[in-house]
Coordinates of C-alpha atoms and ligand atoms in Angstrom, one line a residue:
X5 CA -7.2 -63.1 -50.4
X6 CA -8.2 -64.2 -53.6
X7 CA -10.3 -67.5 -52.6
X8 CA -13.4 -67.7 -50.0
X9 CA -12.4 -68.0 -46.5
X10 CA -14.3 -70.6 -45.7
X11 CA -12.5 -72.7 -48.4
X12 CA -9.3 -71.2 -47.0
X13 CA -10.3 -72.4 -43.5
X14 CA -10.9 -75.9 -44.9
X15 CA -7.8 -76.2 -47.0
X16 CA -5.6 -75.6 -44.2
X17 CA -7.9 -78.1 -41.8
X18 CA -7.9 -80.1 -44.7
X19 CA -8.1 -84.5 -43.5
X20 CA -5.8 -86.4 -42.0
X21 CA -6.5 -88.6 -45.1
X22 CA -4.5 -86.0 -47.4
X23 CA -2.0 -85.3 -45.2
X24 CA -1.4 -88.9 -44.9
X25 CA -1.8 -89.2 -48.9
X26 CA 0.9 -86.0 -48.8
X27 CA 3.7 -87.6 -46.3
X28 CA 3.5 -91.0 -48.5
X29 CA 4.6 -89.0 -51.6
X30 CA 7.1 -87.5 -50.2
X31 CA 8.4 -90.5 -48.3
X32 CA 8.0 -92.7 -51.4
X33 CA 10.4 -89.9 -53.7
X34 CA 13.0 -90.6 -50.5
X35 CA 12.4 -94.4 -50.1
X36 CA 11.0 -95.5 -53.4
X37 CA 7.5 -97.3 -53.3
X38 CA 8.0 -100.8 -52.5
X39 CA 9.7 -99.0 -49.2
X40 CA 6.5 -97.3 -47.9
X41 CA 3.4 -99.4 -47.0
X42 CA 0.5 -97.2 -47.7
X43 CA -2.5 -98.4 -45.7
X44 CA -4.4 -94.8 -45.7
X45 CA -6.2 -94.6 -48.8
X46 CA -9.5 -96.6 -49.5
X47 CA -8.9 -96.7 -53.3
X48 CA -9.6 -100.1 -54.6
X49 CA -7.0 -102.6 -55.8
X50 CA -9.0 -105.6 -56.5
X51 CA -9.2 -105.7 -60.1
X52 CA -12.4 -104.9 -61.6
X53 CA -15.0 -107.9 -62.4
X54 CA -14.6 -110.1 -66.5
X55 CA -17.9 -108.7 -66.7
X56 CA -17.0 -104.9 -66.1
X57 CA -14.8 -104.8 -68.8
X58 CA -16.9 -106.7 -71.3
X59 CA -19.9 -104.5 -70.7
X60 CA -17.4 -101.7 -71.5
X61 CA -16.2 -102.6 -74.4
X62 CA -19.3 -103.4 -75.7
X63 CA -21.1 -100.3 -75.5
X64 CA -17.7 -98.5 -76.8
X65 CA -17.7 -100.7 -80.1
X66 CA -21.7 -99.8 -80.3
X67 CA -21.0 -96.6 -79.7
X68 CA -22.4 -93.9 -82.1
X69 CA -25.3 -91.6 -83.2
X70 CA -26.6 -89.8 -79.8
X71 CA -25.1 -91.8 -77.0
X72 CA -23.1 -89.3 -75.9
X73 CA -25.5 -86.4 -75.7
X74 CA -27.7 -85.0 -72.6
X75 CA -29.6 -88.2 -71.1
X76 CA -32.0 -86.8 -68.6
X77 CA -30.7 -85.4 -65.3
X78 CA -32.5 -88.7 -63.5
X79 CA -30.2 -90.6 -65.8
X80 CA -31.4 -93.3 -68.4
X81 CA -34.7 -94.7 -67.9
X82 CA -34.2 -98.4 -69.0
X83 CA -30.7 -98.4 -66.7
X84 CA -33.1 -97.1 -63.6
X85 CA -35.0 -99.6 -64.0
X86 CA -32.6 -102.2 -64.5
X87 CA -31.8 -100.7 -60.8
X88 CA -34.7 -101.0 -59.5
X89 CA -35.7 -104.2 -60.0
X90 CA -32.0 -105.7 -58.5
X91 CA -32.6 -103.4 -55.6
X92 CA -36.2 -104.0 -55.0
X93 CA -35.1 -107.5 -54.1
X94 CA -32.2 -106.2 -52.2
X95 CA -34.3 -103.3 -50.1
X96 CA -37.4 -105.6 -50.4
X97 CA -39.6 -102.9 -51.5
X98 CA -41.5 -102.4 -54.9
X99 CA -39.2 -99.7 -56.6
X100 CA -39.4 -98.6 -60.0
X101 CA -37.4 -96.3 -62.2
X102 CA -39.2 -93.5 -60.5
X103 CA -37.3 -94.2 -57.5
X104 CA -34.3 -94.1 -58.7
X105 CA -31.7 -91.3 -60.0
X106 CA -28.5 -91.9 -60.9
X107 CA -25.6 -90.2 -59.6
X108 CA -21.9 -89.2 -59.6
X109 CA -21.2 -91.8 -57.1
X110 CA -22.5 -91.7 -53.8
X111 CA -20.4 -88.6 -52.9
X112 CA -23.0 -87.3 -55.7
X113 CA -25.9 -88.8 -53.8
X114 CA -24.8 -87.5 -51.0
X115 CA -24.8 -83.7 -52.6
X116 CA -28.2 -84.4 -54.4
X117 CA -29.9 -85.5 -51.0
X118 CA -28.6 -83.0 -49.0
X119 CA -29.0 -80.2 -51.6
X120 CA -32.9 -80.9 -51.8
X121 CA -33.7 -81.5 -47.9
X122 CA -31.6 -78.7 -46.0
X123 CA -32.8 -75.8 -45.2
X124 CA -30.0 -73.4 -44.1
X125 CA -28.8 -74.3 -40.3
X126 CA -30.7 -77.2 -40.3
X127 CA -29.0 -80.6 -38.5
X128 CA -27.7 -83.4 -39.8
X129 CA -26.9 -86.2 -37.1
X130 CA -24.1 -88.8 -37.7
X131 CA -23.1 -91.3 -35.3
X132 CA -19.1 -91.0 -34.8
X133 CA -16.2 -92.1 -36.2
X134 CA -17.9 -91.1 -39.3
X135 CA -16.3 -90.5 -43.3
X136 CA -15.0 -87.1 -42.6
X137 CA -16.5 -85.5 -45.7
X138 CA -19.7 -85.1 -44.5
X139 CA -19.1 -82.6 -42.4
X140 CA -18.4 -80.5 -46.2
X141 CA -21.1 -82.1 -47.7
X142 CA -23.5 -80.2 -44.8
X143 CA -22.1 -77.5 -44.9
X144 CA -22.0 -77.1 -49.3
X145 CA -25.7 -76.9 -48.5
X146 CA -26.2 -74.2 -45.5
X147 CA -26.2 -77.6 -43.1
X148 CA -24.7 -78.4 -39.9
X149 CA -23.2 -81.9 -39.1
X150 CA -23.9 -83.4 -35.3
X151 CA -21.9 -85.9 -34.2
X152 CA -23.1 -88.8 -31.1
X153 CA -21.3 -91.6 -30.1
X154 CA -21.5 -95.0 -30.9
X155 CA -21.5 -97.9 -28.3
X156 CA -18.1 -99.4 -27.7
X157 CA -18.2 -101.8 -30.5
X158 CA -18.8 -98.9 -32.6
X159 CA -23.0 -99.9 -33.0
X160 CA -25.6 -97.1 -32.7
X161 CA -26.1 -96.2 -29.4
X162 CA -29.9 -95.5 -29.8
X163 CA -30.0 -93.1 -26.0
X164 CA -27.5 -90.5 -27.6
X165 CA -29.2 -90.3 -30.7
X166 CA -32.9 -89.6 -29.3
X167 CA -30.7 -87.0 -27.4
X168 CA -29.1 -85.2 -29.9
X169 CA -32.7 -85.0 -31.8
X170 CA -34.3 -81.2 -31.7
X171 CA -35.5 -78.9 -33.9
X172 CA -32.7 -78.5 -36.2
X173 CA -32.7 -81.8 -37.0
X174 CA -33.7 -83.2 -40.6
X175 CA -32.0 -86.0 -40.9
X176 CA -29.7 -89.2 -39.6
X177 CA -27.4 -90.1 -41.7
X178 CA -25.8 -93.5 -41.3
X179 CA -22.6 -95.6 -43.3
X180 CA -22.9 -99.5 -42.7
X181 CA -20.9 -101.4 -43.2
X182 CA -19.1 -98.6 -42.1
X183 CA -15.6 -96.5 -42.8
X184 CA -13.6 -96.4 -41.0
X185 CA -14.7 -98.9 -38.7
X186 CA -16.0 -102.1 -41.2
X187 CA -19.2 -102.8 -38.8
X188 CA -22.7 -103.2 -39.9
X189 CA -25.7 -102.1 -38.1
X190 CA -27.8 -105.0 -37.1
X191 CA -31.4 -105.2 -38.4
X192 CA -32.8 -105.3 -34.9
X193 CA -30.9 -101.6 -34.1
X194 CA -31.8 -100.5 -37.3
X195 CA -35.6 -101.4 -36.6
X196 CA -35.6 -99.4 -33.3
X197 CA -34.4 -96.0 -35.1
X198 CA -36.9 -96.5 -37.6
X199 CA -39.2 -96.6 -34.0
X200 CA -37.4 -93.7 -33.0
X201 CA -37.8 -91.9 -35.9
X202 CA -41.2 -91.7 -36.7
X203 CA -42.4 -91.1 -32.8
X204 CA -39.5 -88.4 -33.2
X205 CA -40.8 -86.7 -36.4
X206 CA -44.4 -87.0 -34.6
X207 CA -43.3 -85.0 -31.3
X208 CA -40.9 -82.5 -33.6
X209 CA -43.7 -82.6 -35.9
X210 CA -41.1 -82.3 -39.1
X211 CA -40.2 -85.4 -40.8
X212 CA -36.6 -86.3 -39.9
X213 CA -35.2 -88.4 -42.8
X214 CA -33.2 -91.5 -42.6
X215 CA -30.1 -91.2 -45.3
X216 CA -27.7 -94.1 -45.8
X217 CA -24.6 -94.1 -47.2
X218 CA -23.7 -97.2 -49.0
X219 CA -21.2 -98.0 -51.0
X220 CA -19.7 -101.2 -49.1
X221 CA -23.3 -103.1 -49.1
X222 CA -21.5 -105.5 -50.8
X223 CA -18.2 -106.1 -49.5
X224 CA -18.9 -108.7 -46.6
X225 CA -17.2 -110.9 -44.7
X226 CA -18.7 -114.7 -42.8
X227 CA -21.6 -114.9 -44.6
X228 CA -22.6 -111.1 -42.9
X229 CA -25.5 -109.6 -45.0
X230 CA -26.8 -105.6 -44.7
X231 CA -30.3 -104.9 -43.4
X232 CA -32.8 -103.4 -45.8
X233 CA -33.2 -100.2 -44.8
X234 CA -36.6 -99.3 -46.2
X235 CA -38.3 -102.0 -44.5
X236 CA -37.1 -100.1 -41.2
X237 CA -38.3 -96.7 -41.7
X238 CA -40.7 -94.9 -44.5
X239 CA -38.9 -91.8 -44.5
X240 CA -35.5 -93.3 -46.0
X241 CA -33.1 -92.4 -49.0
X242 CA -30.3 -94.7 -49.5
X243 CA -27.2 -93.4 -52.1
X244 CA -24.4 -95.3 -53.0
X245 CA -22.0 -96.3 -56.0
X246 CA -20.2 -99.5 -58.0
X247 CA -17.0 -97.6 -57.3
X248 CA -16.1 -100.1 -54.4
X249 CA -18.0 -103.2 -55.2
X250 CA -16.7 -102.6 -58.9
X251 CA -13.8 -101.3 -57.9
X252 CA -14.0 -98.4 -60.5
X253 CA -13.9 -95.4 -58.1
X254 CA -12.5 -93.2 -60.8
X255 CA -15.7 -93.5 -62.8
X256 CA -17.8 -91.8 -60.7
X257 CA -20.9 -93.6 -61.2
X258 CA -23.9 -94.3 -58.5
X259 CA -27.4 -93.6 -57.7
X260 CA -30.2 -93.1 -54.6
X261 CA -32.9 -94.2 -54.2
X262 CA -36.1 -93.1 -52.5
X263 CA -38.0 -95.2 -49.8
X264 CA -41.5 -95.6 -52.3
X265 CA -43.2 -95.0 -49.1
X266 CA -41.9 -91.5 -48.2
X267 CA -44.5 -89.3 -47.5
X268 CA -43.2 -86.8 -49.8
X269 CA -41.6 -88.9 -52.3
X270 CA -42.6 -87.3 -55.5
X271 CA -41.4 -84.1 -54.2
X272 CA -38.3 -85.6 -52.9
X273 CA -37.7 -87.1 -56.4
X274 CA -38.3 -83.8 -57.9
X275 CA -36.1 -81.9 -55.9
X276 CA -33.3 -84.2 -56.0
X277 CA -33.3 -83.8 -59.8
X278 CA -33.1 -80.4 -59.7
X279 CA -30.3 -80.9 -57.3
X280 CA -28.3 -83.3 -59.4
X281 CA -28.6 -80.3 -62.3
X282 CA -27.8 -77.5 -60.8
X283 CA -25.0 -78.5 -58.4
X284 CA -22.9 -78.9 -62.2
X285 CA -23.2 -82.5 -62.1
X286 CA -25.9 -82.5 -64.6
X287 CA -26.2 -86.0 -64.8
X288 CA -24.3 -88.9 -64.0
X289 CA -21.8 -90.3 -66.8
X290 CA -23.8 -91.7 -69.7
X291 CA -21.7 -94.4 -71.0
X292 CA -20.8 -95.8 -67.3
X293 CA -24.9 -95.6 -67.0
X294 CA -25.5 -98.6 -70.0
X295 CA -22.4 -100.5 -68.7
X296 CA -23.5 -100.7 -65.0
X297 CA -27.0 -101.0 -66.4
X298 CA -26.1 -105.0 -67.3
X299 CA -24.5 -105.4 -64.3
X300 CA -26.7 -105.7 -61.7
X301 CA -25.7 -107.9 -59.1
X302 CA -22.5 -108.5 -60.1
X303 CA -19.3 -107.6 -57.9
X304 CA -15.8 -108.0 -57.6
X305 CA -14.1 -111.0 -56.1
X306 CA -14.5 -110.3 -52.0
X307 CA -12.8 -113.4 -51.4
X308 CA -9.8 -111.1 -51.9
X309 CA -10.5 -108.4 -49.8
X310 CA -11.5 -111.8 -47.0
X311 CA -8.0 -113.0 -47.5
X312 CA -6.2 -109.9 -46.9
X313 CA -8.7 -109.0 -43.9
X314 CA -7.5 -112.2 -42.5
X315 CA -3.6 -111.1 -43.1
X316 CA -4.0 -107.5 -41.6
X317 CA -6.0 -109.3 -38.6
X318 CA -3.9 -112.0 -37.5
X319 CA -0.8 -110.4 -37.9
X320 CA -2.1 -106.9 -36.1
X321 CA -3.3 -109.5 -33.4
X322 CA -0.3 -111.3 -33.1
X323 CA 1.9 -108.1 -32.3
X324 CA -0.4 -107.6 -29.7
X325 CA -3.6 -104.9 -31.1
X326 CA -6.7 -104.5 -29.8
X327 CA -9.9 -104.2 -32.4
X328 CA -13.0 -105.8 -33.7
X329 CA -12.5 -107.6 -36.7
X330 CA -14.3 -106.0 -39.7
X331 CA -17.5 -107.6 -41.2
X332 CA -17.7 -105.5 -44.1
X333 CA -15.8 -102.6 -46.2
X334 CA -11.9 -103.0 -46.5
X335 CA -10.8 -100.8 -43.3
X336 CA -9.8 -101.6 -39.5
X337 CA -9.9 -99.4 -36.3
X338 CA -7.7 -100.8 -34.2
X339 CA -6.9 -99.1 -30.4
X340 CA -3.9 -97.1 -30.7
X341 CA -1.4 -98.8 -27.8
X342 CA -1.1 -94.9 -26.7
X343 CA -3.6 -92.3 -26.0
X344 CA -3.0 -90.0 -28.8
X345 CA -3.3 -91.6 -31.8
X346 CA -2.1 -89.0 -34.0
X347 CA 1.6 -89.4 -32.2
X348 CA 1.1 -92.9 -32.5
X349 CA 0.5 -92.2 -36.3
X350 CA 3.6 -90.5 -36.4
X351 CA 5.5 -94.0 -34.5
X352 CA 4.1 -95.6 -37.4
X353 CA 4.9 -93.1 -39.8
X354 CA 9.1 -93.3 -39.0
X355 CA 8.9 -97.5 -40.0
X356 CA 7.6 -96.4 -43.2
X357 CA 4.0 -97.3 -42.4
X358 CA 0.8 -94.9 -43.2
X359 CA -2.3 -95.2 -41.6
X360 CA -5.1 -92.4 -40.4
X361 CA -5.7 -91.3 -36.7
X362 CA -8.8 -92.2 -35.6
X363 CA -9.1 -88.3 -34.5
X364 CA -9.5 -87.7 -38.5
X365 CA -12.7 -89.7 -38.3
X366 CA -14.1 -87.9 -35.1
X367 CA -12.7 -91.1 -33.3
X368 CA -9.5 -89.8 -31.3
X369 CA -7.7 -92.9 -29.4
X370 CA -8.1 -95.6 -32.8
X371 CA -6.2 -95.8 -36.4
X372 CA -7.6 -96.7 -39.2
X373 CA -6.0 -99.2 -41.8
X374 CA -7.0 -99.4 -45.2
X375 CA -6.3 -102.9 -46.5
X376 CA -7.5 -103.0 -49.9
X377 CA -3.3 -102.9 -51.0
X378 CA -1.3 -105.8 -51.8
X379 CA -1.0 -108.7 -50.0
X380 CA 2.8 -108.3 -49.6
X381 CA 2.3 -104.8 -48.3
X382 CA 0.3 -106.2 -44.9
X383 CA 3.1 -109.1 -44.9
X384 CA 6.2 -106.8 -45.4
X385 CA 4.6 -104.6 -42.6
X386 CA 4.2 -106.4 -40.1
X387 CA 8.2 -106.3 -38.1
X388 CA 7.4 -102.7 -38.1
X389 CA 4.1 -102.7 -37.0
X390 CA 5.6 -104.9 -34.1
X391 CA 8.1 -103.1 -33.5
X392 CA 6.4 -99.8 -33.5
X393 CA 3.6 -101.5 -30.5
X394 CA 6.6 -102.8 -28.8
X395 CA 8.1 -99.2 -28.4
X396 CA 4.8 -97.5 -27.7
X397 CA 3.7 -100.1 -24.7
X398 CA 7.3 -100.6 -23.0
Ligands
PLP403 C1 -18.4 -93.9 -46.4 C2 -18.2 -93.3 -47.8 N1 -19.2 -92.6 -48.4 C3 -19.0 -92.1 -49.6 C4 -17.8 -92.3 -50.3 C5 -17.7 -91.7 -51.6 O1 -17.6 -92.7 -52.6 P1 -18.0 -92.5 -54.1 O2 -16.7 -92.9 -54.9 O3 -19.1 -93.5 -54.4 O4 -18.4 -91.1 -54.3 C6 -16.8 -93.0 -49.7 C7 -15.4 -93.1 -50.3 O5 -14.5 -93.6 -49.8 C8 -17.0 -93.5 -48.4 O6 -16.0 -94.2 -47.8

């Protein structure tokens, strides 16, 4: 063999996403693009904000002398604190730059945090269906991902996580609004696992950290807002990224933050920069740094994403689906109309039509649709989608 195992093992387990991602090429070279409706990728298609694109073309025409070299691994410190005083208000805590590192996106963060808190066999808990790449992301770092269930609306179910907690464990980690099933923790949950927490870390006596991932903060439906996670629990790190909410995935360009009243948050801090070295990132990029740096608060247009969340849910419900309608991120988890979603998959898959099993998500018995696509895609999709629930329930 002439790679590791273990990477051999995960290439050939490798997601549903990518197989998905691998049987759209192929049927798009056969049926040419506008032929293939391609819901299983959450890769932006909003267009980026005025504002995005002004920043960046300002800081390329003032490019010049030692912009481009080594900032420091935290990243810059007048762009930290330009996000930490937008997310102070946010979190409604007191952060300053200190808090702050900037990252590769929040798949970075991610890396960085675990990295610097895992020790090796050490757990990680995650409420299921959960973004699948966690389960790599423990384990780059000697870790091992737990899964519990969530209630049947997909919210934390707060009995199965004080069950899962032991000895291993070092930290929750938590995605809200969530992929792959758009819900957002309410505050009142939220403030119970902080509850949880701390008398957990007190019994276990090890402090079990809160981590949460979140990169769709920002992309909410009805009026919907995300808890502040800090004012629920001391021990928290959030990560996250502008890749959604800017839609400029491909940038790779994000932060965490740490909770300014962890108990160990200087050595948190420290580590984490280490981490953000040595794992090869070495620091996030510099020139995406100044241009998100005048951005704070701004985001791309959701009203989009509302519109087509309204097309993919009406027309789903008309052929007859059964979910709960998003309140954040661009993704739906609707029932599959058959027990094994991955056959239904493959129903879906022969009109042309790519989603995700649920099973890919640690959520067997759902699909997941991405709708951030074209508006014609959902429309052009539906007699199939029809058709294929009419086939699967007669
Ligand atoms: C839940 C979740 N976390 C993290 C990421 C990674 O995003 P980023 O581009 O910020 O690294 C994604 C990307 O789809 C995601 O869905």
């Amino acid at each position: 063999m002439t790679i590791a195992k273990r990477i051999e093992t995960a290439i050939e387990g490798s997601s549903w996403i990518r197989k998905m991602f691998e049987a759209g090429d192929s049927l798009k070279s056969i049926h040419g693009d506008d032929k293939v409706f391609d819901f299983s990728l959450g890769n932006p298609n909003v267009e980026p904000p005025e504002q995005f694109k002004a920043a960046l073309r300002k800081m390329a025409a003032n490019s010049g002398g030692r912009d481009h070299g080594y900032p420091p691994n935290t990243g810059l410190a007048d762009v930290r604190r330009s996000v930490a005083a937008y997310l102070s208000k946010e979190q409604q805590a007191d952060l300053s730059e200190q808090d702050v590192i900037m990252t590769c996106g929040a798949a970075g963060g991610l890396n960085v945090i675990l990295k610097a808190i895992l020790d090796p066999e050490d757990e990680v808990i995650v409420p299921a269906p959960y973004f699948v790449e966690y389960n790599a992301y423990a384990a780059n770092h000697g870790g091992v991902l737990k899964t519990v269930p969530t209630l049947a609306d997909f919210s934390l179910d707060l009995g199965a996580i004080k069950a899962a907690i032991g000895s291993k464990t070092k930290a929750l980690l938590i995605n809200s609004p969530n992929n792959p099933t758009g819900q957002i923790y309410p505050e009142e949950d939220l403030r119970q696992l902080g509850r949880l927490l701390t008398e957990k870390s007190r019994s276990l006596n090890r402090t079990i950290y809160l981590v949460s991932d979140e990169p769709y903060r920002k992309i909410v439906y009805a009026g919907k807002q995300v808890p502040s996670l800090f004012t629920c629990y001391s021990e928290t790190m959030i990560t996250t990224s502008y890749s959604k909410d800017l839609s400029i995935p491909g940038e790779r360009i994000g932060f965490l933050a740490v909770n300014p009243a962890a108990a160990y948050r200087e050595d948190l801090l420290n580590g984490m920069a280490l981490a953000n070295r040595i794992l090869g990132y070495v620091n996030a990029p510099v020139l995406m740094q100044r241009v998100i740096g005048e951005l704070q608060g701004c985001q791309v247009d959701v009203a989009e994403y509302a519109r087509k969340r309204d097309l993919i849910c009406d027309g789903l419900a008309d052929c007859g689906y059964e979910f709960t309608p998003p309140a954040g991120a661009f993704y739906l988890f609707p029932r599959s109309p058959i027990p094994d979603d991955v056959a239904f998959v493959g129903m879906l898959q022969e009109k042309l039509i790519l989603a995700v099993p649920g099973s890919g998500f640690g959520g067997p018995g759902y699909f997941r649709i991405a709708f951030c696509v074209d508006d014609d895609t959902i429309i052009n999709a539906m007699p199939g989608f029809k058709a294929v629930y009419k086939q699967a329930t007669s």
